[in-house]
Structure formats: structure tokens, C-alpha cells
Coordinates of C-alpha atoms in Angstrom, one line a residue:
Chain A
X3 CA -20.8 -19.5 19.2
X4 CA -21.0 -16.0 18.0
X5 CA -19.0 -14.5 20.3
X6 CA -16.5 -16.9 19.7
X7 CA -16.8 -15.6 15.8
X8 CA -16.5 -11.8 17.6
X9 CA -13.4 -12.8 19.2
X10 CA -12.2 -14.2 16.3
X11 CA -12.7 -11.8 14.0
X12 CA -11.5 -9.5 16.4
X13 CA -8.2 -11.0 16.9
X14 CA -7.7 -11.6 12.9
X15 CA -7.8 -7.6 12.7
X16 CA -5.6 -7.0 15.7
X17 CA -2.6 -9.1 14.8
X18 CA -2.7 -11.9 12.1
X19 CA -0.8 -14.1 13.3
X20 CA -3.1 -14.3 16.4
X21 CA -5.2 -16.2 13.8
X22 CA -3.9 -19.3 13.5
X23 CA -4.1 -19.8 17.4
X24 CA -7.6 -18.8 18.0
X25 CA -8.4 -21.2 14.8
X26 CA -6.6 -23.9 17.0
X27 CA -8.6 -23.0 19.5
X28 CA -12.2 -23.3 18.1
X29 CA -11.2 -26.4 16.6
X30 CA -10.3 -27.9 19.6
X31 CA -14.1 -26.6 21.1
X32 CA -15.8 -28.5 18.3
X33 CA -13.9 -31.7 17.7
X34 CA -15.5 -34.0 20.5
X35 CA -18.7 -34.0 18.0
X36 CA -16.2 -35.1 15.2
X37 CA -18.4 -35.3 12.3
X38 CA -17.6 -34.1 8.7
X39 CA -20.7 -31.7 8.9
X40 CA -19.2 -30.0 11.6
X41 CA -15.9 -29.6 10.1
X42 CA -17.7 -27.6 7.2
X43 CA -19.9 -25.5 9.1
X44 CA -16.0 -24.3 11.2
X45 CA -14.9 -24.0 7.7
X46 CA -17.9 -22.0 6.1
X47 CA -17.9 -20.1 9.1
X48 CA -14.1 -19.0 9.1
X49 CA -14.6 -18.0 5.7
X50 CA -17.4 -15.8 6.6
X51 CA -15.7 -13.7 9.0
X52 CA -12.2 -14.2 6.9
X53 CA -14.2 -12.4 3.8
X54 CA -15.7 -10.0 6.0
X55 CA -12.9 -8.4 8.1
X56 CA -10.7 -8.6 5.2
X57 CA -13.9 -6.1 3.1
X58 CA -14.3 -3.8 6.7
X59 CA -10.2 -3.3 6.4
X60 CA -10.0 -2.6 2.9
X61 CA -12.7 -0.1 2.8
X62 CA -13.5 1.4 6.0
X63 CA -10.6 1.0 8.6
X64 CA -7.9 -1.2 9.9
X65 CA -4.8 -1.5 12.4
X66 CA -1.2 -0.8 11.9
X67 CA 2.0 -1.8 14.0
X68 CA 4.3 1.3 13.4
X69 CA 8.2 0.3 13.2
X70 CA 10.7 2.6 13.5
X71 CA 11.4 6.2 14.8
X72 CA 11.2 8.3 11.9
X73 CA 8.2 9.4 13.4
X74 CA 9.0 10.3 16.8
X75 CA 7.6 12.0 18.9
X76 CA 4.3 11.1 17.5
X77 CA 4.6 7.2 17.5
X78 CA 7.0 5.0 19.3
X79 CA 9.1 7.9 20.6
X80 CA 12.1 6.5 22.4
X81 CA 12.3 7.9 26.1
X82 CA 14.1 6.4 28.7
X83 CA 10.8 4.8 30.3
X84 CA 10.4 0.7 30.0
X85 CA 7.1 1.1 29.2
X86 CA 7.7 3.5 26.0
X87 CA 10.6 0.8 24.8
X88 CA 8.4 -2.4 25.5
X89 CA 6.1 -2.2 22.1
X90 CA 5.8 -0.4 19.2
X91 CA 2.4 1.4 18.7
X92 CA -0.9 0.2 17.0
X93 CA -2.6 2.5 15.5
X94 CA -6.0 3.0 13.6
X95 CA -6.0 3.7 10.0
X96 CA -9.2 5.4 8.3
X97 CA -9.9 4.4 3.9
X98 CA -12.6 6.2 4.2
X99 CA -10.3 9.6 2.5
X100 CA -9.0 7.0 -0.2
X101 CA -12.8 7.6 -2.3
X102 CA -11.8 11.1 -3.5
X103 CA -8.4 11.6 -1.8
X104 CA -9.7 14.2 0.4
X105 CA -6.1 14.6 2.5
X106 CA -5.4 17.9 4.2
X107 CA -1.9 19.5 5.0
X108 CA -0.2 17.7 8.1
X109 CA -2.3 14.4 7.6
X110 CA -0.2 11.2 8.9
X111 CA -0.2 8.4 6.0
X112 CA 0.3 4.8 5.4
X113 CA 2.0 4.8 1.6
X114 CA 3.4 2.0 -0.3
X115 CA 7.0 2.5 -1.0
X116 CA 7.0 3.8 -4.7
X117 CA 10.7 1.3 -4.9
X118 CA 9.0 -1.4 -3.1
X119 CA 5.4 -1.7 -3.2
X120 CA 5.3 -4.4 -0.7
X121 CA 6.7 -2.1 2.0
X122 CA 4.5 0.6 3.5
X123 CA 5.9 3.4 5.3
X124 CA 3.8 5.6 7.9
X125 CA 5.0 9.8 6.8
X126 CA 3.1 12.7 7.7
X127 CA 1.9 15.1 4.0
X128 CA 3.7 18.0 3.6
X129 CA 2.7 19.3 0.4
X130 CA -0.3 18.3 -1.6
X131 CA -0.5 18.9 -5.6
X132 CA 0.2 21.9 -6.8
X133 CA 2.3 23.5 -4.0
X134 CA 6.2 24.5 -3.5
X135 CA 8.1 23.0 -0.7
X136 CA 10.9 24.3 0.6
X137 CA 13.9 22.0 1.5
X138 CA 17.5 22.6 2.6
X139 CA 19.0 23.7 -0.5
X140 CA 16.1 24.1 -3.0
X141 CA 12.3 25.2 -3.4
X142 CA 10.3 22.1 -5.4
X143 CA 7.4 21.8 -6.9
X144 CA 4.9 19.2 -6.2
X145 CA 3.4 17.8 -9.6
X146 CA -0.4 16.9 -10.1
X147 CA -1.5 13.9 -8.3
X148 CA 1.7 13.6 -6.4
X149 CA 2.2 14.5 -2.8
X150 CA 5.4 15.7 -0.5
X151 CA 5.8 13.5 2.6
X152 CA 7.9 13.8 5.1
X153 CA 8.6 12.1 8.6
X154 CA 8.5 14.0 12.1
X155 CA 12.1 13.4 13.0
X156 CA 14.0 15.1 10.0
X157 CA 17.1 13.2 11.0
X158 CA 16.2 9.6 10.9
X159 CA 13.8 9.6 8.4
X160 CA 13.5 8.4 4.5
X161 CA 11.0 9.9 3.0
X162 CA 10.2 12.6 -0.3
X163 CA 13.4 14.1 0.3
X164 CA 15.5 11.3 -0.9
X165 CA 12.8 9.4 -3.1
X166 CA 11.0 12.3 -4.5
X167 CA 7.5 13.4 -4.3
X168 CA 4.9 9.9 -3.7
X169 CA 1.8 9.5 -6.5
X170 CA -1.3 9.7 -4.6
X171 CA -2.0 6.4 -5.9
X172 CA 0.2 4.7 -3.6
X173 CA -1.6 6.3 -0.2
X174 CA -3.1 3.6 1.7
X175 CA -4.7 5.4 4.5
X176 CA -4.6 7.6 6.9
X177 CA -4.1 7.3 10.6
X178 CA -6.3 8.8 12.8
X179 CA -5.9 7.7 16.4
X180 CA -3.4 5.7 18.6
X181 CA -4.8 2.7 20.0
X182 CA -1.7 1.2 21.9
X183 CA 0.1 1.5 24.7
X184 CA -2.7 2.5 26.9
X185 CA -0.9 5.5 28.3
X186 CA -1.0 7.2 25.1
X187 CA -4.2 6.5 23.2
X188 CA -5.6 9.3 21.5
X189 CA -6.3 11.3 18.3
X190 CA -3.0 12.2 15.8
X191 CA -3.4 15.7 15.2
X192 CA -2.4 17.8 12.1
X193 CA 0.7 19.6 12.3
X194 CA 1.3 22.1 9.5
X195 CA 4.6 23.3 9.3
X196 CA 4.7 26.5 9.5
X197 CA 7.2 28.7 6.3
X198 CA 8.3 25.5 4.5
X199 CA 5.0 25.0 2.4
X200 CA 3.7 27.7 -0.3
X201 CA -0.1 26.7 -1.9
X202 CA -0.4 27.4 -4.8
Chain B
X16 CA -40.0 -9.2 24.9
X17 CA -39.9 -12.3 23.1
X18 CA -41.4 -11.1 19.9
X19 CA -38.4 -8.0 19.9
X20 CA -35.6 -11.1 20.5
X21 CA -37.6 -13.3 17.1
X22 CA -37.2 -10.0 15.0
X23 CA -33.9 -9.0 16.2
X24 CA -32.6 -12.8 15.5
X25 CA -33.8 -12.3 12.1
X26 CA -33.1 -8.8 11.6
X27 CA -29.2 -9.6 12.2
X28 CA -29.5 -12.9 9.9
X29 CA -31.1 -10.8 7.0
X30 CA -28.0 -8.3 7.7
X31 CA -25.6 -10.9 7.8
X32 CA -26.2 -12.9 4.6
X33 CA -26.2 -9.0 2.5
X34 CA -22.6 -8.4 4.2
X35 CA -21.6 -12.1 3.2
X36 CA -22.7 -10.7 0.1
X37 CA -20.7 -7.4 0.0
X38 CA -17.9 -9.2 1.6
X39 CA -17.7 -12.1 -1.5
X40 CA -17.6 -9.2 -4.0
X41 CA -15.6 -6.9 -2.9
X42 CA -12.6 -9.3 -2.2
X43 CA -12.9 -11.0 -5.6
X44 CA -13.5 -7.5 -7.6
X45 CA -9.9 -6.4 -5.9
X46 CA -8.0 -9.9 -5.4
X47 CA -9.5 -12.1 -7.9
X48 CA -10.8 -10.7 -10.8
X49 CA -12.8 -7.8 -12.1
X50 CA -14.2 -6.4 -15.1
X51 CA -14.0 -2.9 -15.9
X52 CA -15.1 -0.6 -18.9
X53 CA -12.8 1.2 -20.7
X54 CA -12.3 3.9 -23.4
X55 CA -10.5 5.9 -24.9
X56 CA -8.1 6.4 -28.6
X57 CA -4.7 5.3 -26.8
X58 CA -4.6 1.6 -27.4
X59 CA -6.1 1.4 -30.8
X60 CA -6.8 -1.0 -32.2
X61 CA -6.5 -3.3 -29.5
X62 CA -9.1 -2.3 -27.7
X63 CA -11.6 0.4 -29.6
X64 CA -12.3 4.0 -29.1
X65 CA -15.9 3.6 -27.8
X66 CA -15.2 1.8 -24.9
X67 CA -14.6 -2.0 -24.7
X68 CA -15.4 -4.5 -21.3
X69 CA -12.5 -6.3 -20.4
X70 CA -11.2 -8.2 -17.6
X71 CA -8.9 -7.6 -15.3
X72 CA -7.5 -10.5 -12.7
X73 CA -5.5 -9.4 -9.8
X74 CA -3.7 -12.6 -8.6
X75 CA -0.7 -13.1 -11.5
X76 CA 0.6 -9.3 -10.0
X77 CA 0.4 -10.5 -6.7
X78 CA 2.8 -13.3 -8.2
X79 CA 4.8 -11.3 -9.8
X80 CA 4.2 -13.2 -13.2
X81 CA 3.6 -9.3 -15.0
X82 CA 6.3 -8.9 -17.4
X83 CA 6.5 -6.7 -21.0
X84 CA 4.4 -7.2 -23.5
X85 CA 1.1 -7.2 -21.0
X86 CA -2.1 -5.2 -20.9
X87 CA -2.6 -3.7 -17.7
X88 CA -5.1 -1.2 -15.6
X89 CA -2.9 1.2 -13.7
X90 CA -4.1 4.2 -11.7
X91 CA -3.0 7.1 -13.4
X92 CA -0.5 9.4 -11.7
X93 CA -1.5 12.4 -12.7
X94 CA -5.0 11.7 -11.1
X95 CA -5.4 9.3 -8.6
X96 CA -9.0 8.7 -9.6
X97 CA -8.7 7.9 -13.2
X98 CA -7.5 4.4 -14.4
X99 CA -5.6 4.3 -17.7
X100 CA -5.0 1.1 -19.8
X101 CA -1.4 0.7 -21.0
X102 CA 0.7 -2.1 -22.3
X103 CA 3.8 -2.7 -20.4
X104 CA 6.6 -2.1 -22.8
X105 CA 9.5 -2.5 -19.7
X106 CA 10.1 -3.8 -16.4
X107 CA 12.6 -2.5 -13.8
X108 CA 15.4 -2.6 -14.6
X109 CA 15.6 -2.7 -18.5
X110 CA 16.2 -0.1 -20.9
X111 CA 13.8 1.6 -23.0
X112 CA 14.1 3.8 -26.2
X113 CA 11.0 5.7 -27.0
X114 CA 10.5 8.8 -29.2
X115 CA 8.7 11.0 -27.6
X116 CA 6.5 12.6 -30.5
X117 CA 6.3 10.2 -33.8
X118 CA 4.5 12.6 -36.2
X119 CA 7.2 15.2 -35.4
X120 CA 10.9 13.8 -35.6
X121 CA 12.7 10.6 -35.7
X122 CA 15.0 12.0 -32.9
X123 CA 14.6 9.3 -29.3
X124 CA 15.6 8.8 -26.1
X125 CA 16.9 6.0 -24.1
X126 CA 17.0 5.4 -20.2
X127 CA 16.6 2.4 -17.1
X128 CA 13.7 1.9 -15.5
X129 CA 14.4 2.3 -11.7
X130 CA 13.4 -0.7 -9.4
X131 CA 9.9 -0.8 -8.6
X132 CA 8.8 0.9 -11.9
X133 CA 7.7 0.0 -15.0
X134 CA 7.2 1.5 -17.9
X135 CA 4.2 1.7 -19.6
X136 CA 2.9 3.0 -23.4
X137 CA -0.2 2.9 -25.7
X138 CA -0.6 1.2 -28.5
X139 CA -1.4 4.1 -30.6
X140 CA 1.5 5.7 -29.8
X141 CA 0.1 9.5 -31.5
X142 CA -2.4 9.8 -29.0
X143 CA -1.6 8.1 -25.9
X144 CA -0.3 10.1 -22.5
X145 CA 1.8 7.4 -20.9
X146 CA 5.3 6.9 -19.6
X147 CA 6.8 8.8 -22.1
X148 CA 4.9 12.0 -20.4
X149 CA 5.0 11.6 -17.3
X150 CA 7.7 8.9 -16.5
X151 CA 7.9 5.8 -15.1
X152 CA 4.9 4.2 -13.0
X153 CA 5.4 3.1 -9.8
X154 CA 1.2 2.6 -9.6
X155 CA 1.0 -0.5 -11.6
X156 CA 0.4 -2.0 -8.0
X157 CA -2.8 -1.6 -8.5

């Protein structure tokens, strides 16, 4: 019975709507006993590990589906291969840098939109408070508490250079390592642009 | 062996019913409600300069039932770690006049909140840092 709770909990983190079918599924296990008793402990359990995995991806680390190619090459970069165009990537996403905003230069974040707050948006930092950034036509400065973000692949991307620079506030994470597809799990590095950037 | 399996058993039941714990509070302290202290000279004299206990509840913003005239605990965006109190005095999309220093002239400004903003001000409008500083808020999604 607990590692059907493992599972469970396991799926609910992986893809959400993978929850309603395992539910089904441990239902279906209990119901031959069919007593109202039992129907309450499947409930007081699913609440358990609802309450739990929902605290464990709030505060300390959760998985992402990243849509989209303004990103590319580091997440779902488009080659030719049928494997690369199958799925988009999973990834991990650390909250452990949201207690004192501890990002770094290069960091890949998951933001809220600041025109949409229900859409998040996966953008590597480019400038943290305080420092100039250089873009095509114009040097700008990064105000306190507000960051510069920008996506890998300048040509498909929307990010601080049409919606200006992002509060801090709004960072929901950052992302740490690929989990999926297998053929390119690993660790996102930090890739600092080199002569766009001056700290102040 | 057997008396390492009896502690571990209750070992992982003590450890379960303190994250149950953890668990309950944490999602009802950021999707339910919460109370938080607060201080400060900006919203006199709704709430005083000592530092007052309110409560904040989460669930009418996830409904989208904020509108003007409410209280709210936003995340200042001059310092991600800092809360400030504000009233909101617009919603995306309206227009708001505001003078920008009350003691000084009588001369204001006027402009639209863009979508997915709000504007937000103090009550004691001498004092307070708010929108009229630093602009519109996109961080009242708290």
C-alpha cells in the first residue's frame, strides 16, 4: 500500500494529469471491500500525499515541460532526428534560490509573465540589478530588484527585450538539470555572455 | 533484526505525521489564508504605524475577484524580499491620475495601466513609496 502511495505521488509530480488515472486505479484495488471506512482512509490518504507533493514542489523542487524553441539549443532543440522532435523536454526546477534570490549571471529561469501571470516562460538571466546591458541599438540599465532575461535563440524568442526588464518577484525557479529525453539528461550549465553585460 | 524493522516502522510514522504537519501549513499559509505583521506610516490610519496583524486570504486572487478599492500584500519590486501593503487604486486597464508629491504642487499626471498590472498607493499618500515611484505592479500575483 505504500508503494502504491510512492507511485502515486510520484506520477502527481511527473505529469498532473497522470493523476486522475492512477486515482482510477487505486480505487479500482480497493473497491471489492466496498465499505464507507475504506472509502475515507483512499480519501485521507490522497489528501496526504496531494498536501505533501504539492509543499515538496513549492518549496524545494519540481518538474517542468518546456514548450517552445526560444531556448534552443539548450531545450527542445529542433534537429532533424525523430527522437529530438517526439517530446518536448522535462526538466528539474530548484526553489531552493527563491529564499534570498541568490541567482547568478547565465542562470536558466521559470518567470511568470509580468502581462500574464498565469503563463510562465523558461529565459536564461542576463543582467541582474544594478548592471547595463547592451542591446541592438541601446545600453540599459537594469533597475533594483529587476532582472534582464533573455532566451538562447535571439531570433525566436520574447523575452526582456520587448517586455522590459522582469521584477525578481516574478522568478519561479530555476532549472537545474534535464530529466527527459534520456539521450540528453544532464546538468544546464551557466553561459555568460561574453561583452553584452557591464556590472556595476 | 526485528527490533531495527519496529523502530524504523515507527521512526517513518513519527516522520510522517510532522510532514502531514508541514504539509497542512504550508499550503494553507500560501493558498488559503495567512496572517502576516505589518508596519509601517504608508497606510495611516487604516492600519497604524507600530505594526498591526492582519489577514491575508489567497483564494479570491486566484478568482480574480481583486478589484480597486482593496487592501492587498504585494512583494515589493524594488526588493524582492520585502512585502509592502497597498490599496489597489486601479486595475489594468483603467486610467489613473495621481500627483506625484501632495505637499509640493497641485500639478498631476494621468496614464493606463497596462494588462497584467495594477496600480497600487497608500493611504497616507505623504509618505508612502508606491506606484506612483516606481510604476505599475505586475507582483500583486503574490
Amino acid at each position: 500500500m505504500f508503494f502504491l502511495i510512492e507511485l502515486y505521488a510520484f506520477l502527481k509530480l511527473v505529469n498532473p494529469s497522470w493523476f486522475h488515472f492512477s486515482l482510477t486505479f487505486v480505487f479500482i484495488g480497493n473497491v471489492e471491500m466496498g465499505t464507507p471506512s475504506v472509502l475515507w482512509n483512499i480519501a485521507k490518504k490522497c489528501f496526504t500525499v496531494g498536501v505533501i507533493t504539492l509543499t515538496v514542489s513549492d518549496l524545494f523542487a519540481s518538474i517542468v515541460q518546456v514548450r517552445g524553441t526560444s531556448m534552443c539549443p539548450t531545450f527542445n532543440p529542433k534537429t532533424n532526428s525523430l527522437l529530438d522532435s517526439l517530446s518536448e523536454d522535462r526538466v528539474l526546477v530548484e526553489k531552493l534560490c527563491l529564499r534570498n534570490y541568490k541567482l547568478a549571471h547565465g542562470d536558466v529561469v521559470v518567470f511568470s509573465s509580468p502581462n500574464n501571470h498565469k503563463e510562465k516562460h523558461v529565459k536564461r538571466i542576463v543582467g541582474l540589478p544594478g548592471d547595463w546591458v547592451r542591446t541592438i541599438y541601446d545600453v540599459v540599465h537594469v533597475p533594483e530588484g529587476h532582472c534582464w532575461v533573455e532566451g538562447d535563440n535571439s531570433a525566436s524568442s520574447l523575452d526582456s527585450r520587448s517586455f522590459g526588464p522582469v521584477p525578481l518577484g516574478l522568478v519561479k525557479g530555476r532549472i537545474t538539470h534535464i530529466l527527459w529525453p534520456p539521450h540528453r539528461v544532464g546538468s544546464v550549465d551557466r553561459k555568460s555572455p561574453q561583452n553584452r553585460v557591464c556590472a556595476s | 533484526m526485528r527490533q531495527w524493522k519496529i523502530i524504523a516502522k515507527e521512526a517513518m510514522a513519527r516522520a510522517s505525521i510532522i510532514a502531514k504537519f508541514f504539509g497542512v501549513l504550508h499550503v494553507t499559509n500560501t493558498y488559503v489564508l495567512s496572517s502576516n505583521h505589518v508596519m509601517g506610516p504608508s497606510m495611516l490610519p487604516t492600519l497604524s504605524i507600530t505594526g498591526d496583524v492582519v489577514l491575508v486570504e489567497r483564494v479570491s486572487h486566484r478568482l480574480g475577484k481583486l478589484g480597486s478599492g482593496d487592501l492587498v500584500l504585494v512583494r515589493s519590486p524594488l526588493d524582492p524580499k520585502r512585502n509592502l501593503t497597498k490599496r489597489i487604486v486601479a486595475m489594468e486597464g483603467d486610467k489613473v491620475t495621481f500627483s506625484l508629491d501632495p505637499t509640493r504642487s497641485h500639478s498631476s499626471r494621468s496614464l493606463v495601466v497596462p494588462k497584467g498590472h495594477v496600480w497600487i498607493q497608500g493611504d497616507n499618500l505623504y509618505v508612502s513609496r508606491d506606484s506612483r515611484h516606481f510604476g505599475p505592479s505586475s507582483l500583486w500575483a503574490y
